[in-house]
PDB file of C-alpha atoms in Angstrom:
ATOM      1  CA  UNK A 250     -14.901  85.475-119.465  1.00 43.00           C
ATOM      2  CA  UNK A 251     -13.225  87.500-116.627  1.00 52.00           C
ATOM      3  CA  UNK A 252      -9.436  88.541-116.805  1.00 56.00           C
ATOM      4  CA  UNK A 253      -8.078  86.122-114.264  1.00 53.00           C
ATOM      5  CA  UNK A 254     -10.221  83.317-115.426  1.00 54.00           C
ATOM      6  CA  UNK A 255      -8.921  83.858-119.472  1.00 55.00           C
ATOM      7  CA  UNK A 256      -5.395  83.903-117.888  1.00 54.00           C
ATOM      8  CA  UNK A 257      -5.782  80.735-115.521  1.00 52.00           C
ATOM      9  CA  UNK A 258      -7.496  78.599-118.002  1.00 50.00           C
ATOM     10  CA  UNK A 259      -4.086  78.657-119.891  1.00 54.00           C
ATOM     11  CA  UNK A 260      -1.636  77.187-116.940  1.00 52.00           C
ATOM     12  CA  UNK A 261      -1.209  73.632-116.802  1.00 50.00           C
ATOM     13  CA  UNK A 262      -2.191  71.537-114.119  1.00 57.00           C
ATOM     14  CA  UNK A 263       1.149  71.792-112.329  1.00 66.00           C
ATOM     15  CA  UNK A 264       2.404  75.184-113.366  1.00 76.00           C
ATOM     16  CA  UNK A 265       6.043  76.290-112.845  1.00 89.00           C
ATOM     17  CA  UNK A 266       7.703  79.475-111.574  1.00 89.00           C
ATOM     18  CA  UNK A 267       7.993  80.816-115.085  1.00 90.00           C
ATOM     19  CA  UNK A 268       4.346  79.784-115.757  1.00 91.00           C
ATOM     20  CA  UNK A 269       3.016  81.575-112.678  1.00 93.00           C
ATOM     21  CA  UNK A 270       5.048  84.465-113.212  1.00 94.00           C
ATOM     22  CA  UNK A 271       3.701  84.800-117.109  1.00 93.00           C
ATOM     23  CA  UNK A 272       0.496  84.347-115.682  1.00 93.00           C
ATOM     24  CA  UNK A 273       0.474  87.406-113.466  1.00 95.00           C
ATOM     25  CA  UNK A 274       2.093  89.311-115.972  1.00 95.00           C
ATOM     26  CA  UNK A 275      -0.522  88.887-118.492  1.00 94.00           C
ATOM     27  CA  UNK A 276      -3.090  89.335-115.994  1.00 95.00           C
ATOM     28  CA  UNK A 277      -1.327  92.567-115.001  1.00 95.00           C
ATOM     29  CA  UNK A 278      -0.983  93.586-119.021  1.00 95.00           C
ATOM     30  CA  UNK A 279      -5.006  93.094-119.415  1.00 94.00           C
ATOM     31  CA  UNK A 280      -5.713  95.058-115.988  1.00 93.00           C
ATOM     32  CA  UNK A 281      -4.109  98.559-117.712  1.00 93.00           C
ATOM     33  CA  UNK A 282      -0.248  97.927-116.581  1.00 94.00           C
ATOM     34  CA  UNK A 283       2.681  98.927-119.112  1.00 94.00           C
ATOM     35  CA  UNK A 284       4.464  95.661-118.566  1.00 95.00           C
ATOM     36  CA  UNK A 285       8.296  95.008-119.521  1.00 94.00           C
ATOM     37  CA  UNK A 286      10.019  91.493-119.569  1.00 90.00           C
ATOM     38  CA  UNK A 287      13.289  90.411-120.449  1.00 88.00           C
ATOM     39  CA  UNK A 288      14.661  86.894-120.244  1.00 90.00           C
ATOM     40  CA  UNK A 289      18.213  88.337-119.317  1.00 88.00           C
ATOM     41  CA  UNK A 290      16.715  90.165-116.371  1.00 86.00           C
ATOM     42  CA  UNK A 291      14.747  87.073-115.199  1.00 89.00           C
ATOM     43  CA  UNK A 292      17.899  85.152-115.226  1.00 89.00           C
ATOM     44  CA  UNK A 293      20.398  87.851-113.855  1.00 89.00           C
ATOM     45  CA  UNK A 294      18.237  89.313-111.244  1.00 90.00           C
ATOM     46  CA  UNK A 295      15.238  87.581-110.926  1.00 92.00           C
ATOM     47  CA  UNK A 296      12.928  90.189-112.011  1.00 94.00           C
ATOM     48  CA  UNK A 297       9.877  88.058-114.037  1.00 96.00           C
ATOM     49  CA  UNK A 298       8.633  91.428-115.496  1.00 96.00           C
ATOM     50  CA  UNK A 299       8.679  95.067-114.693  1.00 96.00           C
ATOM     51  CA  UNK A 300       5.433  97.452-114.305  1.00 96.00           C
ATOM     52  CA  UNK A 301       6.722 100.907-115.695  1.00 95.00           C
ATOM     53  CA  UNK A 302       3.232 102.341-115.930  1.00 92.00           C
ATOM     54  CA  UNK A 303      -0.913 102.184-115.687  1.00 92.00           C
ATOM     55  CA  UNK A 304      -3.134 103.710-118.107  1.00 85.00           C
ATOM     56  CA  UNK A 305      -4.443 107.104-117.138  1.00 82.00           C
ATOM     57  CA  UNK A 306      -2.285 107.187-114.315  1.00 79.00           C
ATOM     58  CA  UNK A 307       0.309 109.977-114.785  1.00 81.00           C
ATOM     59  CA  UNK A 308       3.322 108.633-112.074  1.00 81.00           C
ATOM     60  CA  UNK A 309       6.839 107.677-112.339  1.00 85.00           C
ATOM     61  CA  UNK A 310       6.356 103.852-111.934  1.00 91.00           C
ATOM     62  CA  UNK A 311       9.384 101.339-111.991  1.00 94.00           C
ATOM     63  CA  UNK A 312       8.310  97.958-110.132  1.00 96.00           C
ATOM     64  CA  UNK A 313      10.206  94.546-110.531  1.00 96.00           C
ATOM     65  CA  UNK A 314       8.223  91.700-109.725  1.00 97.00           C
ATOM     66  CA  UNK A 315       9.341  87.871-109.203  1.00 96.00           C
ATOM     67  CA  UNK A 316       6.647  85.352-108.415  1.00 96.00           C
ATOM     68  CA  UNK A 317       7.526  81.886-107.005  1.00 95.00           C
ATOM     69  CA  UNK A 318       5.327  78.750-106.097  1.00 93.00           C
ATOM     70  CA  UNK A 319       8.249  78.218-103.311  1.00 93.00           C
ATOM     71  CA  UNK A 320       7.409  78.992 -99.545  1.00 93.00           C
ATOM     72  CA  UNK A 321       9.974  80.284 -97.690  1.00 93.00           C
ATOM     73  CA  UNK A 322      12.850  79.293-100.134  1.00 93.00           C
ATOM     74  CA  UNK A 323      15.923  80.801 -98.702  1.00 90.00           C
ATOM     75  CA  UNK A 324      18.316  80.604-101.688  1.00 91.00           C
ATOM     76  CA  UNK A 325      15.615  82.334-103.612  1.00 94.00           C
ATOM     77  CA  UNK A 326      14.654  85.156-101.179  1.00 95.00           C
ATOM     78  CA  UNK A 327      18.694  85.777-100.593  1.00 92.00           C
ATOM     79  CA  UNK A 328      19.271  85.962-104.514  1.00 92.00           C
ATOM     80  CA  UNK A 329      16.099  88.782-104.958  1.00 94.00           C
ATOM     81  CA  UNK A 330      17.153  90.545-101.848  1.00 92.00           C
ATOM     82  CA  UNK A 331      20.502  90.686-103.219  1.00 90.00           C
ATOM     83  CA  UNK A 332      19.424  91.526-106.595  1.00 90.00           C
ATOM     84  CA  UNK A 333      17.201  94.208-105.686  1.00 91.00           C
ATOM     85  CA  UNK A 334      19.965  96.146-103.546  1.00 90.00           C
ATOM     86  CA  UNK A 335      21.864  96.744-107.055  1.00 90.00           C
ATOM     87  CA  UNK A 336      18.979  99.133-107.803  1.00 88.00           C
ATOM     88  CA  UNK A 337      17.785  97.745-110.894  1.00 89.00           C
ATOM     89  CA  UNK A 338      14.519  99.108-109.949  1.00 93.00           C
ATOM     90  CA  UNK A 339      13.305 101.332-107.869  1.00 94.00           C
ATOM     91  CA  UNK A 340      10.846  98.983-106.246  1.00 96.00           C
ATOM     92  CA  UNK A 341      11.081  95.387-106.068  1.00 96.00           C
ATOM     93  CA  UNK A 342       8.082  92.725-104.692  1.00 97.00           C
ATOM     94  CA  UNK A 343       8.629  89.066-104.227  1.00 97.00           C
ATOM     95  CA  UNK A 344       5.356  87.183-104.671  1.00 97.00           C
ATOM     96  CA  UNK A 345       4.898  83.600-103.251  1.00 96.00           C
ATOM     97  CA  UNK A 346       1.730  82.412-104.947  1.00 93.00           C
ATOM     98  CA  UNK A 347       0.252  79.144-104.054  1.00 87.00           C
ATOM     99  CA  UNK A 348      -1.208  77.800-107.448  1.00 84.00           C
ATOM    100  CA  UNK A 349      -4.001  76.410-105.930  1.00 83.00           C
ATOM    101  CA  UNK A 350      -5.159  80.198-105.090  1.00 84.00           C
ATOM    102  CA  UNK A 351      -5.317  80.891-109.113  1.00 82.00           C
ATOM    103  CA  UNK A 352      -8.719  79.484-109.576  1.00 78.00           C
ATOM    104  CA  UNK A 353     -10.065  81.615-106.347  1.00 77.00           C
ATOM    105  CA  UNK A 354      -8.466  85.042-107.353  1.00 91.00           C
ATOM    106  CA  UNK A 355      -5.048  84.701-106.256  1.00 93.00           C
ATOM    107  CA  UNK A 356      -3.745  86.550-109.576  1.00 94.00           C
ATOM    108  CA  UNK A 357      -5.891  89.647-108.481  1.00 94.00           C
ATOM    109  CA  UNK A 358      -4.643  89.529-105.176  1.00 94.00           C
ATOM    110  CA  UNK A 359      -1.330  89.474-106.260  1.00 95.00           C
ATOM    111  CA  UNK A 360      -1.958  92.531-108.666  1.00 96.00           C
ATOM    112  CA  UNK A 361      -3.642  94.240-105.970  1.00 95.00           C
ATOM    113  CA  UNK A 362      -0.409  94.041-104.113  1.00 95.00           C
ATOM    114  CA  UNK A 363       1.101  95.660-106.594  1.00 95.00           C
ATOM    115  CA  UNK A 364      -0.919  98.544-106.672  1.00 95.00           C
ATOM    116  CA  UNK A 365      -0.691  98.870-102.770  1.00 95.00           C
ATOM    117  CA  UNK A 366       3.540  98.331-102.898  1.00 96.00           C
ATOM    118  CA  UNK A 367       3.655 101.224-105.295  1.00 94.00           C
ATOM    119  CA  UNK A 368       0.857 103.664-104.101  1.00 93.00           C
ATOM    120  CA  UNK A 369      -0.108 103.033-100.294  1.00 94.00           C
ATOM    121  CA  UNK A 370       2.267 105.734 -98.387  1.00 93.00           C
ATOM    122  CA  UNK A 371       2.976 102.932 -96.023  1.00 94.00           C
ATOM    123  CA  UNK A 372       5.328 101.264 -98.173  1.00 95.00           C
ATOM    124  CA  UNK A 373       6.767 104.774 -99.718  1.00 93.00           C
ATOM    125  CA  UNK A 374      10.214 103.995 -98.253  1.00 94.00           C
ATOM    126  CA  UNK A 375      10.310 100.281 -98.851  1.00 95.00           C
ATOM    127  CA  UNK A 376      12.160  99.439-101.636  1.00 95.00           C
ATOM    128  CA  UNK A 377      11.657  95.640-101.472  1.00 96.00           C
ATOM    129  CA  UNK A 378       8.939  93.624-100.004  1.00 97.00           C
ATOM    130  CA  UNK A 379       7.656  89.965-100.261  1.00 97.00           C
ATOM    131  CA  UNK A 380       3.788  88.784-100.198  1.00 96.00           C
ATOM    132  CA  UNK A 381       2.741  85.627 -99.499  1.00 96.00           C
ATOM    133  CA  UNK A 382      -0.815  84.563-100.759  1.00 95.00           C
ATOM    134  CA  UNK A 383      -2.399  81.643 -99.376  1.00 92.00           C
ATOM    135  CA  UNK A 384      -4.399  78.513-100.833  1.00 91.00           C
ATOM    136  CA  UNK A 385      -7.712  80.816 -99.896  1.00 91.00           C
ATOM    137  CA  UNK A 386      -6.241  83.948-100.967  1.00 92.00           C
ATOM    138  CA  UNK A 387      -5.653  85.478 -97.505  1.00 93.00           C
ATOM    139  CA  UNK A 388      -2.438  87.234 -97.763  1.00 93.00           C
ATOM    140  CA  UNK A 389       0.073  89.139 -95.997  1.00 95.00           C
ATOM    141  CA  UNK A 390       3.261  91.683 -96.572  1.00 96.00           C
ATOM    142  CA  UNK A 391       6.433  90.373 -94.963  1.00 96.00           C
ATOM    143  CA  UNK A 392       9.917  92.037 -94.445  1.00 95.00           C
ATOM    144  CA  UNK A 393      12.302  90.027 -97.027  1.00 95.00           C
ATOM    145  CA  UNK A 394      15.458  90.748 -94.964  1.00 91.00           C
ATOM    146  CA  UNK A 395      13.824  89.579 -91.360  1.00 90.00           C
ATOM    147  CA  UNK A 396      12.497  86.816 -93.011  1.00 92.00           C
ATOM    148  CA  UNK A 397      15.883  85.568 -94.825  1.00 89.00           C
ATOM    149  CA  UNK A 398      17.460  86.193 -91.355  1.00 82.00           C
ATOM    150  CA  UNK A 399      14.654  83.873 -89.603  1.00 83.00           C
ATOM    151  CA  UNK A 400      15.531  81.281 -92.437  1.00 86.00           C
ATOM    152  CA  UNK A 401      19.183  81.506 -92.069  1.00 79.00           C
ATOM    153  CA  UNK A 402      18.736  81.004 -88.216  1.00 75.00           C
ATOM    154  CA  UNK A 403      16.714  77.829 -88.739  1.00 76.00           C
ATOM    155  CA  UNK A 404      19.225  76.570 -91.373  1.00 77.00           C
ATOM    156  CA  UNK A 405      22.037  76.788 -88.948  1.00 73.00           C
ATOM    157  CA  UNK A 406      20.824  74.331 -86.557  1.00 68.00           C
ATOM    158  CA  UNK A 407      20.294  71.946 -89.254  1.00 72.00           C
ATOM    159  CA  UNK A 408      23.771  72.746 -90.824  1.00 79.00           C
ATOM    160  CA  UNK A 409      26.178  73.555 -87.772  1.00 82.00           C
ATOM    161  CA  UNK A 410      27.086  71.384 -84.796  1.00 85.00           C
ATOM    162  CA  UNK A 411      27.848  73.299 -81.608  1.00 88.00           C
ATOM    163  CA  UNK A 412      31.297  73.938 -81.313  1.00 92.00           C
ATOM    164  CA  UNK A 413      32.082  73.820 -84.789  1.00 93.00           C
ATOM    165  CA  UNK A 414      34.957  75.694 -86.251  1.00 95.00           C
ATOM    166  CA  UNK A 415      34.471  78.708 -88.225  1.00 95.00           C
ATOM    167  CA  UNK A 416      36.095  81.314 -89.861  1.00 96.00           C
ATOM    168  CA  UNK A 417      35.188  85.376 -90.500  1.00 96.00           C
ATOM    169  CA  UNK A 418      35.686  89.065 -89.455  1.00 97.00           C
ATOM    170  CA  UNK A 419      34.604  91.193 -86.965  1.00 97.00           C
ATOM    171  CA  UNK A 420      32.493  93.908 -88.779  1.00 96.00           C
ATOM    172  CA  UNK A 421      31.207  95.860 -85.983  1.00 96.00           C
ATOM    173  CA  UNK A 422      32.114  96.482 -82.408  1.00 97.00           C
ATOM    174  CA  UNK A 423      30.422  98.411 -79.719  1.00 96.00           C
ATOM    175  CA  UNK A 424      32.854  99.641 -77.290  1.00 93.00           C
ATOM    176  CA  UNK A 425      30.529 100.681 -74.933  1.00 93.00           C
ATOM    177  CA  UNK A 426      28.168  97.785 -74.997  1.00 94.00           C
ATOM    178  CA  UNK A 427      31.016  95.257 -75.228  1.00 95.00           C
ATOM    179  CA  UNK A 428      29.591  93.216 -78.271  1.00 96.00           C
ATOM    180  CA  UNK A 429      29.536  93.145 -81.844  1.00 96.00           C
ATOM    181  CA  UNK A 430      29.081  91.167 -85.215  1.00 96.00           C
ATOM    182  CA  UNK A 431      30.942  88.655 -86.925  1.00 96.00           C
ATOM    183  CA  UNK A 432      30.173  88.119 -90.809  1.00 95.00           C
ATOM    184  CA  UNK A 433      31.348  84.917 -92.545  1.00 93.00           C
ATOM    185  CA  UNK A 434      32.519  84.871 -96.387  1.00 90.00           C
ATOM    186  CA  UNK A 435      28.879  83.302 -97.348  1.00 83.00           C
ATOM    187  CA  UNK A 436      27.555  86.771 -95.405  1.00 82.00           C
ATOM    188  CA  UNK A 437      26.558  85.149 -92.335  1.00 86.00           C
ATOM    189  CA  UNK A 438      26.226  86.991 -89.604  1.00 90.00           C
ATOM    190  CA  UNK A 439      27.185  86.169 -85.543  1.00 93.00           C
ATOM    191  CA  UNK A 440      26.462  87.993 -82.398  1.00 94.00           C
ATOM    192  CA  UNK A 441      29.782  88.145 -79.902  1.00 96.00           C
ATOM    193  CA  UNK A 442      29.953  89.481 -76.794  1.00 95.00           C
ATOM    194  CA  UNK A 443      33.808  90.380 -75.119  1.00 96.00           C
ATOM    195  CA  UNK A 444      33.150  87.477 -72.704  1.00 95.00           C
ATOM    196  CA  UNK A 445      33.290  85.170 -75.497  1.00 95.00           C
ATOM    197  CA  UNK A 446      36.595  86.336 -76.751  1.00 97.00           C
ATOM    198  CA  UNK A 447      39.662  83.804 -75.598  1.00 96.00           C
ATOM    199  CA  UNK A 448      42.313  85.585 -76.980  1.00 95.00           C
ATOM    200  CA  UNK A 449      44.334  88.304 -75.316  1.00 94.00           C
ATOM    201  CA  UNK A 450      45.566  90.178 -78.486  1.00 95.00           C
ATOM    202  CA  UNK A 451      41.936  90.690 -79.647  1.00 96.00           C
ATOM    203  CA  UNK A 452      40.461  91.581 -76.064  1.00 95.00           C
ATOM    204  CA  UNK A 453      43.446  94.149 -76.246  1.00 95.00           C
ATOM    205  CA  UNK A 454      42.427  95.496 -79.395  1.00 95.00           C
ATOM    206  CA  UNK A 455      38.920  95.570 -79.589  1.00 96.00           C
ATOM    207  CA  UNK A 456      38.311  98.347 -77.015  1.00 94.00           C
ATOM    208  CA  UNK A 457      40.348 100.600 -79.926  1.00 94.00           C
ATOM    209  CA  UNK A 458      37.982  99.277 -82.546  1.00 95.00           C
ATOM    210  CA  UNK A 459      37.162 102.100 -85.097  1.00 94.00           C
ATOM    211  CA  UNK A 460      33.823 101.773 -87.023  1.00 92.00           C
ATOM    212  CA  UNK A 461      34.386 100.444 -90.379  1.00 91.00           C
ATOM    213  CA  UNK A 462      37.474  98.181 -89.294  1.00 94.00           C
ATOM    214  CA  UNK A 463      37.716  94.827 -90.626  1.00 95.00           C
ATOM    215  CA  UNK A 464      39.317  92.361 -88.150  1.00 96.00           C
ATOM    216  CA  UNK A 465      39.765  88.636 -89.095  1.00 97.00           C
ATOM    217  CA  UNK A 466      38.788  85.965 -86.581  1.00 97.00           C
ATOM    218  CA  UNK A 467      38.182  82.294 -86.026  1.00 97.00           C
ATOM    219  CA  UNK A 468      35.424  81.383 -83.852  1.00 97.00           C
ATOM    220  CA  UNK A 469      32.986  78.349 -83.115  1.00 96.00           C
ATOM    221  CA  UNK A 470      29.253  78.239 -83.659  1.00 93.00           C
ATOM    222  CA  UNK A 471      27.612  78.484 -80.164  1.00 92.00           C
ATOM    223  CA  UNK A 472      23.782  78.148 -80.888  1.00 86.00           C
ATOM    224  CA  UNK A 473      21.153  80.608 -81.682  1.00 78.00           C
ATOM    225  CA  UNK A 474      19.158  80.712 -78.519  1.00 69.00           C
ATOM    226  CA  UNK A 475      16.094  81.887 -80.495  1.00 57.00           C
ATOM    227  CA  UNK A 476      17.972  85.136 -80.866  1.00 70.00           C
ATOM    228  CA  UNK A 477      18.267  87.328 -83.985  1.00 76.00           C
ATOM    229  CA  UNK A 478      21.755  86.123 -84.961  1.00 84.00           C
ATOM    230  CA  UNK A 479      23.410  83.030 -83.842  1.00 88.00           C
ATOM    231  CA  UNK A 480      26.286  83.138 -81.662  1.00 92.00           C
ATOM    232  CA  UNK A 481      29.784  82.934 -82.067  1.00 95.00           C
ATOM    233  CA  UNK A 482      31.887  81.557 -79.128  1.00 96.00           C
ATOM    234  CA  UNK A 483      35.515  81.255 -78.501  1.00 97.00           C
ATOM    235  CA  UNK A 484      36.389  83.971 -80.700  1.00 97.00           C
ATOM    236  CA  UNK A 485      40.422  84.549 -81.458  1.00 97.00           C
ATOM    237  CA  UNK A 486      42.372  86.116 -84.160  1.00 96.00           C
ATOM    238  CA  UNK A 487      43.692  83.420 -86.589  1.00 95.00           C
ATOM    239  CA  UNK A 488      46.954  81.722 -86.125  1.00 84.00           C
ATOM    240  CA  UNK A 489      48.565  83.684 -88.854  1.00 73.00           C
ATOM    241  CA  UNK A 490      47.600  87.281 -87.660  1.00 65.00           C
ATOM    242  CA  UNK A 491      48.316  86.668 -84.098  1.00 57.00           C
ATOM    243  CA  UNK A 492      52.194  85.761 -85.025  1.00 53.00           C
ATOM    244  CA  UNK A 493      52.538  88.626 -87.039  1.00 61.00           C
ATOM    245  CA  UNK A 494      50.920  90.938 -84.199  1.00 58.00           C
ATOM    246  CA  UNK A 495      53.895  89.951 -82.235  1.00 52.00           C
TER     247      UNK A 495
END
């Protein structure tokens, strides 16, 4: 019996994310990988297991892997990306694995993705990446940060109404270009142009903006227009900040 057949034969008809992760972990071990797994790491950092080496390969390896059967799960991708940024592992791989692909080689493709991400020079400087493995075992790598931003944009129009009041802080402003970015407490980013600023005090303050400066603001949701970041309109200093500036 082949490695993949032996592992997939133990899966239930409706495997959970943990089942899928354990199947890939077992496959990796039988394919010659040295693997560590810790339930605490799974719960805190969404790392289902870590590949720390391979038989007869004398190279430093430290790859954290998370496996899910969900496609484009914004919350899960956000949590994984935040955990990956903490540097718990050197490289982190987010695997979207269709359970229907298991019988036709999905585990082999996923394990091959681990090898590619570790040893392909194209990914040498990439710390975290996603891979989607489809039912027919076709696959593609994807940029996690870009995908999270895309999913956030899609969710904005579902969650927010044009003109809805929001609060945040200016985290960047480019004086030579006349635009900048606002971030909310839940780390959503919005684009704004000086033309969208309706507060005279803020208009006077922005030309002297210093990189790294944080300015609290109130604004309204202006839609996303298909751009990378949704738009902030009617940007102004909060009433309490405006009052203190006089």
